[in-house]
Amino acid sequence: MKSYKIFAASIALATGLATAATPARAQAAAAAAATAEKVTSPIITRVITVFTPKARPEGSTWLKAEVIHADAVIIIVREQANERMIHTFTFAPELKDKMQAILDKGGLQYGDKVSILAMPGQTVALRIHGKPSKPL
């Protein structure tokens, strides 16, 4: 008789759990209607500005090089692709202020890696990218 009571209790418990877990139809319809009525706008956390690179002059090329000497007027570099090729560049007017600021902080030292934007056959550096090493 005890097994019959245990069996009946377990059936009642299973039936109670099964009916309690299913949502009522009215709740599902109300939830669908509530989401259809209100549409929320996205939350903007920060604004990202689009980076537009500077326009490169037509026909210019980047030269990857190693600094031999650099001062306020010229930069002498050695090509990384051909170590026997040595180039001397003067600075474009808009580059002179940037180079003076670099020189005030210690300047470009021998062996620093730089990239120089210049027109083929000319000796004027339009832009220079590179990280100056710390002076001794």
CSV table of N, CA and C in Angstrom, one decimal:
chain,number,residue,atom,x,y,z
A,1,MET,N,0.8,-1.2,0.0
A,1,MET,CA,0.0,0.0,0.0
A,1,MET,C,0.8,1.3,0.0
A,2,LYS,N,2.0,1.1,0.6
A,2,LYS,CA,2.9,2.3,0.6
A,2,LYS,C,3.4,2.7,-0.8
A,3,SER,N,3.6,1.7,-1.6
A,3,SER,CA,4.1,1.9,-2.9
A,3,SER,C,3.0,2.6,-3.8
A,4,TYR,N,1.7,2.3,-3.5
A,4,TYR,CA,0.7,2.9,-4.3
A,4,TYR,C,0.6,4.4,-3.9
A,5,LYS,N,0.8,4.7,-2.6
A,5,LYS,CA,0.7,6.1,-2.2
A,5,LYS,C,1.9,6.9,-2.8
A,6,ILE,N,3.1,6.3,-2.8
A,6,ILE,CA,4.3,7.0,-3.4
A,6,ILE,C,4.1,7.2,-4.9
A,7,PHE,N,3.5,6.2,-5.5
A,7,PHE,CA,3.3,6.3,-7.0
A,7,PHE,C,2.3,7.4,-7.3
A,8,ALA,N,1.2,7.5,-6.5
A,8,ALA,CA,0.2,8.5,-6.7
A,8,ALA,C,0.7,9.9,-6.4
A,9,ALA,N,1.6,10.0,-5.4
A,9,ALA,CA,2.1,11.3,-5.1
A,9,ALA,C,3.1,11.8,-6.2
A,10,SER,N,3.9,10.9,-6.7
A,10,SER,CA,4.8,11.3,-7.8
A,10,SER,C,4.1,11.7,-9.0
A,11,ILE,N,3.0,11.0,-9.4
A,11,ILE,CA,2.2,11.4,-10.5
A,11,ILE,C,1.6,12.8,-10.3
A,12,ALA,N,1.1,13.0,-9.1
A,12,ALA,CA,0.5,14.3,-8.9
A,12,ALA,C,1.6,15.4,-8.9
A,13,LEU,N,2.7,15.1,-8.4
A,13,LEU,CA,3.8,16.1,-8.5
A,13,LEU,C,4.3,16.4,-9.9
A,14,ALA,N,4.4,15.4,-10.7
A,14,ALA,CA,4.8,15.5,-12.1
A,14,ALA,C,3.7,16.3,-12.9
A,15,THR,N,2.5,16.1,-12.7
A,15,THR,CA,1.4,16.8,-13.3
A,15,THR,C,1.4,18.3,-12.9
A,16,GLY,N,1.6,18.5,-11.6
A,16,GLY,CA,1.7,19.9,-11.1
A,16,GLY,C,2.8,20.7,-11.8
A,17,LEU,N,4.0,20.0,-11.9
A,17,LEU,CA,5.2,20.7,-12.5
A,17,LEU,C,4.9,21.0,-14.0
A,18,ALA,N,4.3,20.0,-14.7
A,18,ALA,CA,4.1,20.2,-16.1
A,18,ALA,C,3.1,21.3,-16.4
A,19,THR,N,2.1,21.5,-15.6
A,19,THR,CA,1.1,22.6,-15.9
A,19,THR,C,1.7,23.9,-15.4
A,20,ALA,N,2.5,23.9,-14.4
A,20,ALA,CA,3.0,25.2,-13.9
A,20,ALA,C,4.1,25.8,-14.8
A,21,ALA,N,4.8,24.9,-15.6
A,21,ALA,CA,5.9,25.4,-16.4
A,21,ALA,C,5.4,26.0,-17.8
A,22,THR,N,4.2,25.7,-18.2
A,22,THR,CA,3.7,26.3,-19.5
A,22,THR,C,3.1,27.6,-19.3
A,23,PRO,N,3.4,28.6,-20.1
A,23,PRO,CA,2.8,29.9,-20.0
A,23,PRO,C,1.4,29.9,-20.4
A,24,ALA,N,0.6,30.8,-19.9
A,24,ALA,CA,-0.8,30.9,-20.3
A,24,ALA,C,-0.8,31.6,-21.6
A,25,ARG,N,-1.8,31.3,-22.4
A,25,ARG,CA,-1.9,31.9,-23.8
A,25,ARG,C,-2.1,33.4,-23.7
A,26,ALA,N,-2.8,33.9,-22.7
A,26,ALA,CA,-3.0,35.3,-22.6
A,26,ALA,C,-1.7,36.1,-22.3
A,27,GLN,N,-0.8,35.5,-21.5
A,27,GLN,CA,0.5,36.1,-21.3
A,27,GLN,C,1.3,36.2,-22.5
A,28,ALA,N,1.3,35.1,-23.3
A,28,ALA,CA,2.1,35.1,-24.6
A,28,ALA,C,1.6,36.2,-25.5
A,29,ALA,N,0.3,36.3,-25.7
A,29,ALA,CA,-0.3,37.3,-26.6
A,29,ALA,C,-0.1,38.7,-26.1
A,30,ALA,N,-0.1,38.9,-24.8
A,30,ALA,CA,0.1,40.3,-24.2
A,30,ALA,C,1.6,40.7,-24.4
A,31,ALA,N,2.5,39.7,-24.3
A,31,ALA,CA,3.9,40.0,-24.5
A,31,ALA,C,4.2,40.3,-25.9
A,32,ALA,N,3.6,39.6,-26.9
A,32,ALA,CA,3.8,39.9,-28.3
A,32,ALA,C,3.2,41.3,-28.7
A,33,ALA,N,2.1,41.6,-28.1
A,33,ALA,CA,1.5,42.9,-28.4
A,33,ALA,C,2.3,44.1,-27.8
A,34,ALA,N,2.9,43.8,-26.6
A,34,ALA,CA,3.7,44.9,-26.0
A,34,ALA,C,5.0,45.1,-26.8
A,35,THR,N,5.6,44.1,-27.3
A,35,THR,CA,6.9,44.3,-28.1
A,35,THR,C,6.5,44.9,-29.4
A,36,ALA,N,5.4,44.7,-30.0
A,36,ALA,CA,5.0,45.3,-31.3
A,36,ALA,C,4.7,46.7,-31.1
A,37,GLU,N,4.1,47.2,-30.0
A,37,GLU,CA,3.8,48.5,-29.8
A,37,GLU,C,5.0,49.5,-29.6
A,38,LYS,N,5.9,49.1,-28.8
A,38,LYS,CA,7.0,50.0,-28.5
A,38,LYS,C,8.3,49.5,-29.1
A,39,VAL,N,8.9,50.3,-29.9
A,39,VAL,CA,10.1,50.0,-30.6
A,39,VAL,C,11.2,51.0,-30.0
A,40,THR,N,12.2,50.4,-29.4
A,40,THR,CA,13.2,51.3,-28.7
A,40,THR,C,14.3,51.6,-29.7
A,41,SER,N,14.9,52.8,-29.6
A,41,SER,CA,16.0,53.2,-30.4
A,41,SER,C,17.3,52.7,-29.7
A,42,PRO,N,18.3,52.5,-30.5
A,42,PRO,CA,19.6,51.9,-29.9
A,42,PRO,C,20.2,53.0,-29.0
A,43,ILE,N,20.9,52.5,-28.1
A,43,ILE,CA,21.6,53.3,-27.1
A,43,ILE,C,23.0,53.6,-27.7
A,44,ILE,N,23.3,54.9,-27.8
A,44,ILE,CA,24.6,55.3,-28.4
A,44,ILE,C,25.6,55.5,-27.2
A,45,THR,N,26.7,54.8,-27.1
A,45,THR,CA,27.6,54.9,-26.0
A,45,THR,C,28.7,55.9,-26.4
A,46,ARG,N,29.2,55.9,-27.6
A,46,ARG,CA,30.2,56.8,-28.0
A,46,ARG,C,30.2,57.0,-29.5
A,47,VAL,N,30.6,58.1,-30.0
A,47,VAL,CA,30.6,58.5,-31.4
A,47,VAL,C,32.0,58.2,-31.9
A,48,ILE,N,32.1,57.5,-33.0
A,48,ILE,CA,33.4,57.2,-33.7
A,48,ILE,C,33.5,58.0,-34.9
A,49,THR,N,34.6,58.8,-35.0
A,49,THR,CA,34.8,59.6,-36.2
A,49,THR,C,35.6,58.7,-37.2
A,50,VAL,N,35.2,58.9,-38.4
A,50,VAL,CA,35.8,58.2,-39.5
A,50,VAL,C,37.1,58.8,-39.9
A,51,PHE,N,38.2,57.9,-40.0
A,51,PHE,CA,39.5,58.4,-40.4
A,51,PHE,C,39.6,58.4,-41.9
A,52,THR,N,39.9,59.6,-42.4
A,52,THR,CA,40.2,59.7,-43.8
A,52,THR,C,41.6,60.0,-44.0
A,53,PRO,N,42.4,59.1,-44.7
A,53,PRO,CA,43.8,59.4,-44.9
A,53,PRO,C,44.0,60.6,-45.8
A,54,LYS,N,45.2,61.2,-45.6
A,54,LYS,CA,45.6,62.4,-46.5
A,54,LYS,C,45.7,61.9,-47.9
A,55,ALA,N,45.4,62.7,-48.8
A,55,ALA,CA,45.5,62.4,-50.2
A,55,ALA,C,47.0,62.4,-50.6
A,56,ARG,N,47.4,61.4,-51.2
A,56,ARG,CA,48.8,61.3,-51.6
A,56,ARG,C,49.0,61.9,-53.0
A,57,PRO,N,50.0,62.7,-53.2
A,57,PRO,CA,50.3,63.3,-54.5
A,57,PRO,C,50.4,62.3,-55.6
A,58,GLU,N,49.9,62.6,-56.7
A,58,GLU,CA,50.0,61.6,-57.9
A,58,GLU,C,51.4,61.3,-58.2
A,59,GLY,N,51.7,60.0,-58.3
A,59,GLY,CA,53.0,59.6,-58.7
A,59,GLY,C,54.1,59.5,-57.6
A,60,SER,N,53.7,59.8,-56.4
A,60,SER,CA,54.7,59.8,-55.3
A,60,SER,C,54.8,58.3,-54.8
A,61,THR,N,55.9,58.0,-54.2
A,61,THR,CA,56.2,56.7,-53.7
A,61,THR,C,56.8,56.8,-52.3
A,62,TRP,N,56.6,55.7,-51.5
A,62,TRP,CA,57.2,55.6,-50.2
A,62,TRP,C,58.5,54.9,-50.3
A,63,LEU,N,59.5,55.4,-49.6
A,63,LEU,CA,60.8,54.8,-49.5
A,63,LEU,C,61.1,54.4,-48.1
A,64,LYS,N,61.3,53.1,-47.9
A,64,LYS,CA,61.6,52.5,-46.6
A,64,LYS,C,63.1,52.6,-46.4
A,65,ALA,N,63.6,53.3,-45.4
A,65,ALA,CA,65.0,53.6,-45.3
A,65,ALA,C,65.4,53.6,-43.8
A,66,GLU,N,66.7,53.7,-43.6
A,66,GLU,CA,67.4,53.8,-42.3
A,66,GLU,C,68.2,55.1,-42.2
A,67,VAL,N,68.0,55.8,-41.1
A,67,VAL,CA,68.6,57.1,-41.0
A,67,VAL,C,70.1,57.0,-40.8
A,68,ILE,N,70.9,57.8,-41.6
A,68,ILE,CA,72.3,58.0,-41.4
A,68,ILE,C,72.6,59.2,-40.6
A,69,HIS,N,71.9,60.3,-41.1
A,69,HIS,CA,72.0,61.7,-40.4
A,69,HIS,C,70.8,62.4,-40.6
A,70,ALA,N,70.3,63.2,-39.6
A,70,ALA,CA,69.2,64.0,-39.7
A,70,ALA,C,69.4,65.3,-38.9
A,71,ASP,N,69.0,66.4,-39.5
A,71,ASP,CA,69.1,67.7,-38.8
A,71,ASP,C,67.9,68.6,-39.3
A,72,ALA,N,67.9,69.8,-39.0
A,72,ALA,CA,66.7,70.7,-39.3
A,72,ALA,C,66.6,71.0,-40.8
A,73,VAL,N,67.6,70.7,-41.6
A,73,VAL,CA,67.6,71.1,-43.0
A,73,VAL,C,67.5,69.9,-43.9
A,74,ILE,N,68.2,68.8,-43.6
A,74,ILE,CA,68.2,67.6,-44.5
A,74,ILE,C,68.1,66.3,-43.6
A,75,ILE,N,67.9,65.3,-44.4
A,75,ILE,CA,67.9,63.9,-43.8
A,75,ILE,C,68.6,63.0,-44.8
A,76,ILE,N,69.6,62.3,-44.4
A,76,ILE,CA,70.4,61.4,-45.2
A,76,ILE,C,70.0,60.0,-44.8
A,77,VAL,N,69.5,59.2,-45.7
A,77,VAL,CA,69.1,57.8,-45.4
A,77,VAL,C,69.7,56.8,-46.4
A,78,ARG,N,69.6,55.5,-45.9
A,78,ARG,CA,70.1,54.4,-46.7
A,78,ARG,C,68.8,53.5,-46.9
A,79,GLU,N,68.6,53.1,-48.2
A,79,GLU,CA,67.5,52.2,-48.5
A,79,GLU,C,67.6,50.9,-47.8
A,80,GLN,N,66.4,50.4,-47.4
A,80,GLN,CA,66.4,49.0,-46.7
A,80,GLN,C,66.5,47.9,-47.8
A,81,ALA,N,66.0,48.2,-49.0
A,81,ALA,CA,66.0,47.2,-50.0
A,81,ALA,C,67.4,47.0,-50.6
A,82,ASN,N,68.1,48.2,-50.8
A,82,ASN,CA,69.4,48.2,-51.4
A,82,ASN,C,70.3,49.0,-50.5
A,83,GLU,N,71.2,48.4,-49.7
A,83,GLU,CA,72.0,49.2,-48.7
A,83,GLU,C,73.0,50.1,-49.3
A,84,ARG,N,73.3,49.9,-50.6
A,84,ARG,CA,74.3,50.7,-51.2
A,84,ARG,C,73.7,52.1,-51.7
A,85,MET,N,72.4,52.2,-51.8
A,85,MET,CA,71.7,53.4,-52.2
A,85,MET,C,71.5,54.3,-51.1
A,86,ILE,N,72.2,55.5,-51.1
A,86,ILE,CA,72.0,56.5,-50.1
A,86,ILE,C,71.3,57.7,-50.7
A,87,HIS,N,70.3,58.3,-50.0
A,87,HIS,CA,69.5,59.4,-50.5
A,87,HIS,C,69.6,60.6,-49.5
A,88,THR,N,69.6,61.8,-50.1
A,88,THR,CA,69.6,63.0,-49.3
A,88,THR,C,68.3,63.7,-49.6
A,89,PHE,N,67.5,64.1,-48.6
A,89,PHE,CA,66.3,64.8,-48.8
A,89,PHE,C,66.3,66.1,-48.0
A,90,THR,N,65.7,67.1,-48.6
A,90,THR,CA,65.3,68.3,-47.9
A,90,THR,C,63.8,68.2,-47.5
A,91,PHE,N,63.3,69.1,-46.7
A,91,PHE,CA,62.0,68.9,-46.2
A,91,PHE,C,61.0,69.9,-47.0
A,92,ALA,N,59.8,69.4,-47.2
A,92,ALA,CA,58.8,70.3,-47.7
A,92,ALA,C,58.4,71.3,-46.7
A,93,PRO,N,57.9,72.5,-47.1
A,93,PRO,CA,57.6,73.6,-46.1
A,93,PRO,C,56.6,73.1,-45.0
A,94,GLU,N,55.6,72.3,-45.2
A,94,GLU,CA,54.7,71.8,-44.2
A,94,GLU,C,55.4,70.8,-43.3
A,95,LEU,N,56.5,70.2,-43.7
A,95,LEU,CA,57.2,69.2,-42.9
A,95,LEU,C,58.2,69.8,-42.0
A,96,LYS,N,58.7,71.0,-42.3
A,96,LYS,CA,59.8,71.6,-41.5
A,96,LYS,C,59.4,71.8,-40.0
A,97,ASP,N,58.2,72.2,-39.7
A,97,ASP,CA,57.8,72.4,-38.3
A,97,ASP,C,57.7,71.1,-37.6
A,98,LYS,N,57.2,70.0,-38.3
A,98,LYS,CA,57.2,68.7,-37.6
A,98,LYS,C,58.6,68.2,-37.3
A,99,MET,N,59.5,68.4,-38.3
A,99,MET,CA,60.9,67.9,-38.1
A,99,MET,C,61.6,68.7,-37.0
A,100,GLN,N,61.3,70.0,-36.9
A,100,GLN,CA,61.8,70.8,-35.8
A,100,GLN,C,61.3,70.3,-34.4
A,101,ALA,N,60.1,70.0,-34.4
A,101,ALA,CA,59.5,69.4,-33.1
A,101,ALA,C,60.2,68.1,-32.7
A,102,ILE,N,60.5,67.3,-33.7
A,102,ILE,CA,61.2,66.0,-33.5
A,102,ILE,C,62.6,66.3,-33.0
A,103,LEU,N,63.3,67.2,-33.6
A,103,LEU,CA,64.6,67.6,-33.2
A,103,LEU,C,64.7,68.1,-31.8
A,104,ASP,N,63.6,68.9,-31.4
A,104,ASP,CA,63.6,69.4,-30.1
A,104,ASP,C,63.5,68.3,-29.0
A,105,LYS,N,62.9,67.2,-29.4
A,105,LYS,CA,62.7,66.1,-28.5
A,105,LYS,C,63.9,65.1,-28.5
A,106,GLY,N,64.9,65.4,-29.3
A,106,GLY,CA,66.1,64.5,-29.4
A,106,GLY,C,66.4,64.1,-30.8
A,107,GLY,N,65.5,64.2,-31.7
A,107,GLY,CA,65.8,64.0,-33.2
A,107,GLY,C,65.8,62.5,-33.6
A,108,LEU,N,66.0,62.3,-34.9
A,108,LEU,CA,66.2,61.0,-35.4
A,108,LEU,C,67.7,60.6,-35.3
A,109,GLN,N,68.0,59.5,-34.8
A,109,GLN,CA,69.3,59.0,-34.6
A,109,GLN,C,69.8,58.0,-35.7
A,110,TYR,N,71.0,57.7,-35.8
A,110,TYR,CA,71.6,56.8,-36.7
A,110,TYR,C,70.9,55.4,-36.5
A,111,GLY,N,70.4,54.8,-37.6
A,111,GLY,CA,69.8,53.5,-37.5
A,111,GLY,C,68.3,53.5,-37.3
A,112,ASP,N,67.7,54.6,-37.1
A,112,ASP,CA,66.2,54.7,-36.9
A,112,ASP,C,65.6,54.3,-38.3
A,113,LYS,N,64.5,53.5,-38.2
A,113,LYS,CA,63.8,53.1,-39.4
A,113,LYS,C,62.7,54.2,-39.7
A,114,VAL,N,62.7,54.7,-41.0
A,114,VAL,CA,61.7,55.7,-41.4
A,114,VAL,C,61.2,55.3,-42.8
A,115,SER,N,60.0,55.9,-43.1
A,115,SER,CA,59.4,55.8,-44.4
A,115,SER,C,59.3,57.3,-44.9
A,116,ILE,N,59.7,57.5,-46.1
A,116,ILE,CA,59.7,58.9,-46.7
A,116,ILE,C,58.9,58.9,-47.9
A,117,LEU,N,57.9,59.8,-48.0
A,117,LEU,CA,57.1,60.0,-49.2
A,117,LEU,C,57.8,61.1,-50.0
A,118,ALA,N,58.1,60.7,-51.3
A,118,ALA,CA,58.8,61.7,-52.2
A,118,ALA,C,58.4,61.3,-53.6
A,119,MET,N,58.5,62.3,-54.4
A,119,MET,CA,58.3,62.1,-55.9
A,119,MET,C,59.5,61.5,-56.5
A,120,PRO,N,59.4,60.6,-57.4
A,120,PRO,CA,60.5,59.9,-58.0
A,120,PRO,C,61.4,61.0,-58.7
A,121,GLY,N,62.7,60.9,-58.5
A,121,GLY,CA,63.7,61.8,-59.1
A,121,GLY,C,63.8,63.1,-58.4
A,122,GLN,N,63.1,63.4,-57.4
A,122,GLN,CA,63.2,64.6,-56.6
A,122,GLN,C,63.8,64.4,-55.2
A,123,THR,N,64.3,65.4,-54.6
A,123,THR,CA,65.0,65.3,-53.3
A,123,THR,C,64.2,66.0,-52.2
A,124,VAL,N,62.9,66.2,-52.4
A,124,VAL,CA,62.2,66.9,-51.4
A,124,VAL,C,61.2,65.8,-50.7
A,125,ALA,N,61.4,65.7,-49.4
A,125,ALA,CA,60.5,64.8,-48.6
A,125,ALA,C,59.2,65.4,-48.3
A,126,LEU,N,58.1,64.8,-48.8
A,126,LEU,CA,56.8,65.4,-48.5
A,126,LEU,C,56.3,65.0,-47.2
A,127,ARG,N,56.5,63.7,-46.8
A,127,ARG,CA,56.1,63.2,-45.4
A,127,ARG,C,57.1,62.3,-45.0
A,128,ILE,N,57.3,62.2,-43.6
A,128,ILE,CA,58.2,61.2,-43.0
A,128,ILE,C,57.4,60.5,-41.9
A,129,HIS,N,57.4,59.2,-41.9
A,129,HIS,CA,56.9,58.4,-40.8
A,129,HIS,C,58.0,57.6,-40.2
A,130,GLY,N,58.0,57.5,-38.9
A,130,GLY,CA,59.0,56.7,-38.2
A,130,GLY,C,59.1,57.1,-36.8
A,131,LYS,N,59.6,56.2,-35.9
A,131,LYS,CA,59.6,56.5,-34.5
A,131,LYS,C,61.1,56.8,-34.1
A,132,PRO,N,61.3,58.0,-33.6
A,132,PRO,CA,62.7,58.4,-33.2
A,132,PRO,C,63.1,57.6,-32.0
A,133,SER,N,64.3,57.1,-32.0
A,133,SER,CA,64.8,56.4,-30.8
A,133,SER,C,65.2,57.4,-29.8
A,134,LYS,N,65.4,56.9,-28.6
A,134,LYS,CA,65.7,57.8,-27.5
A,134,LYS,C,67.2,58.2,-27.6
A,135,PRO,N,67.5,59.5,-27.4
A,135,PRO,CA,68.9,59.9,-27.5
A,135,PRO,C,69.7,59.3,-26.3
A,136,LEU,N,71.0,59.2,-26.5
A,136,LEU,CA,71.9,58.7,-25.4
A,136,LEU,C,72.0,59.6,-24.3
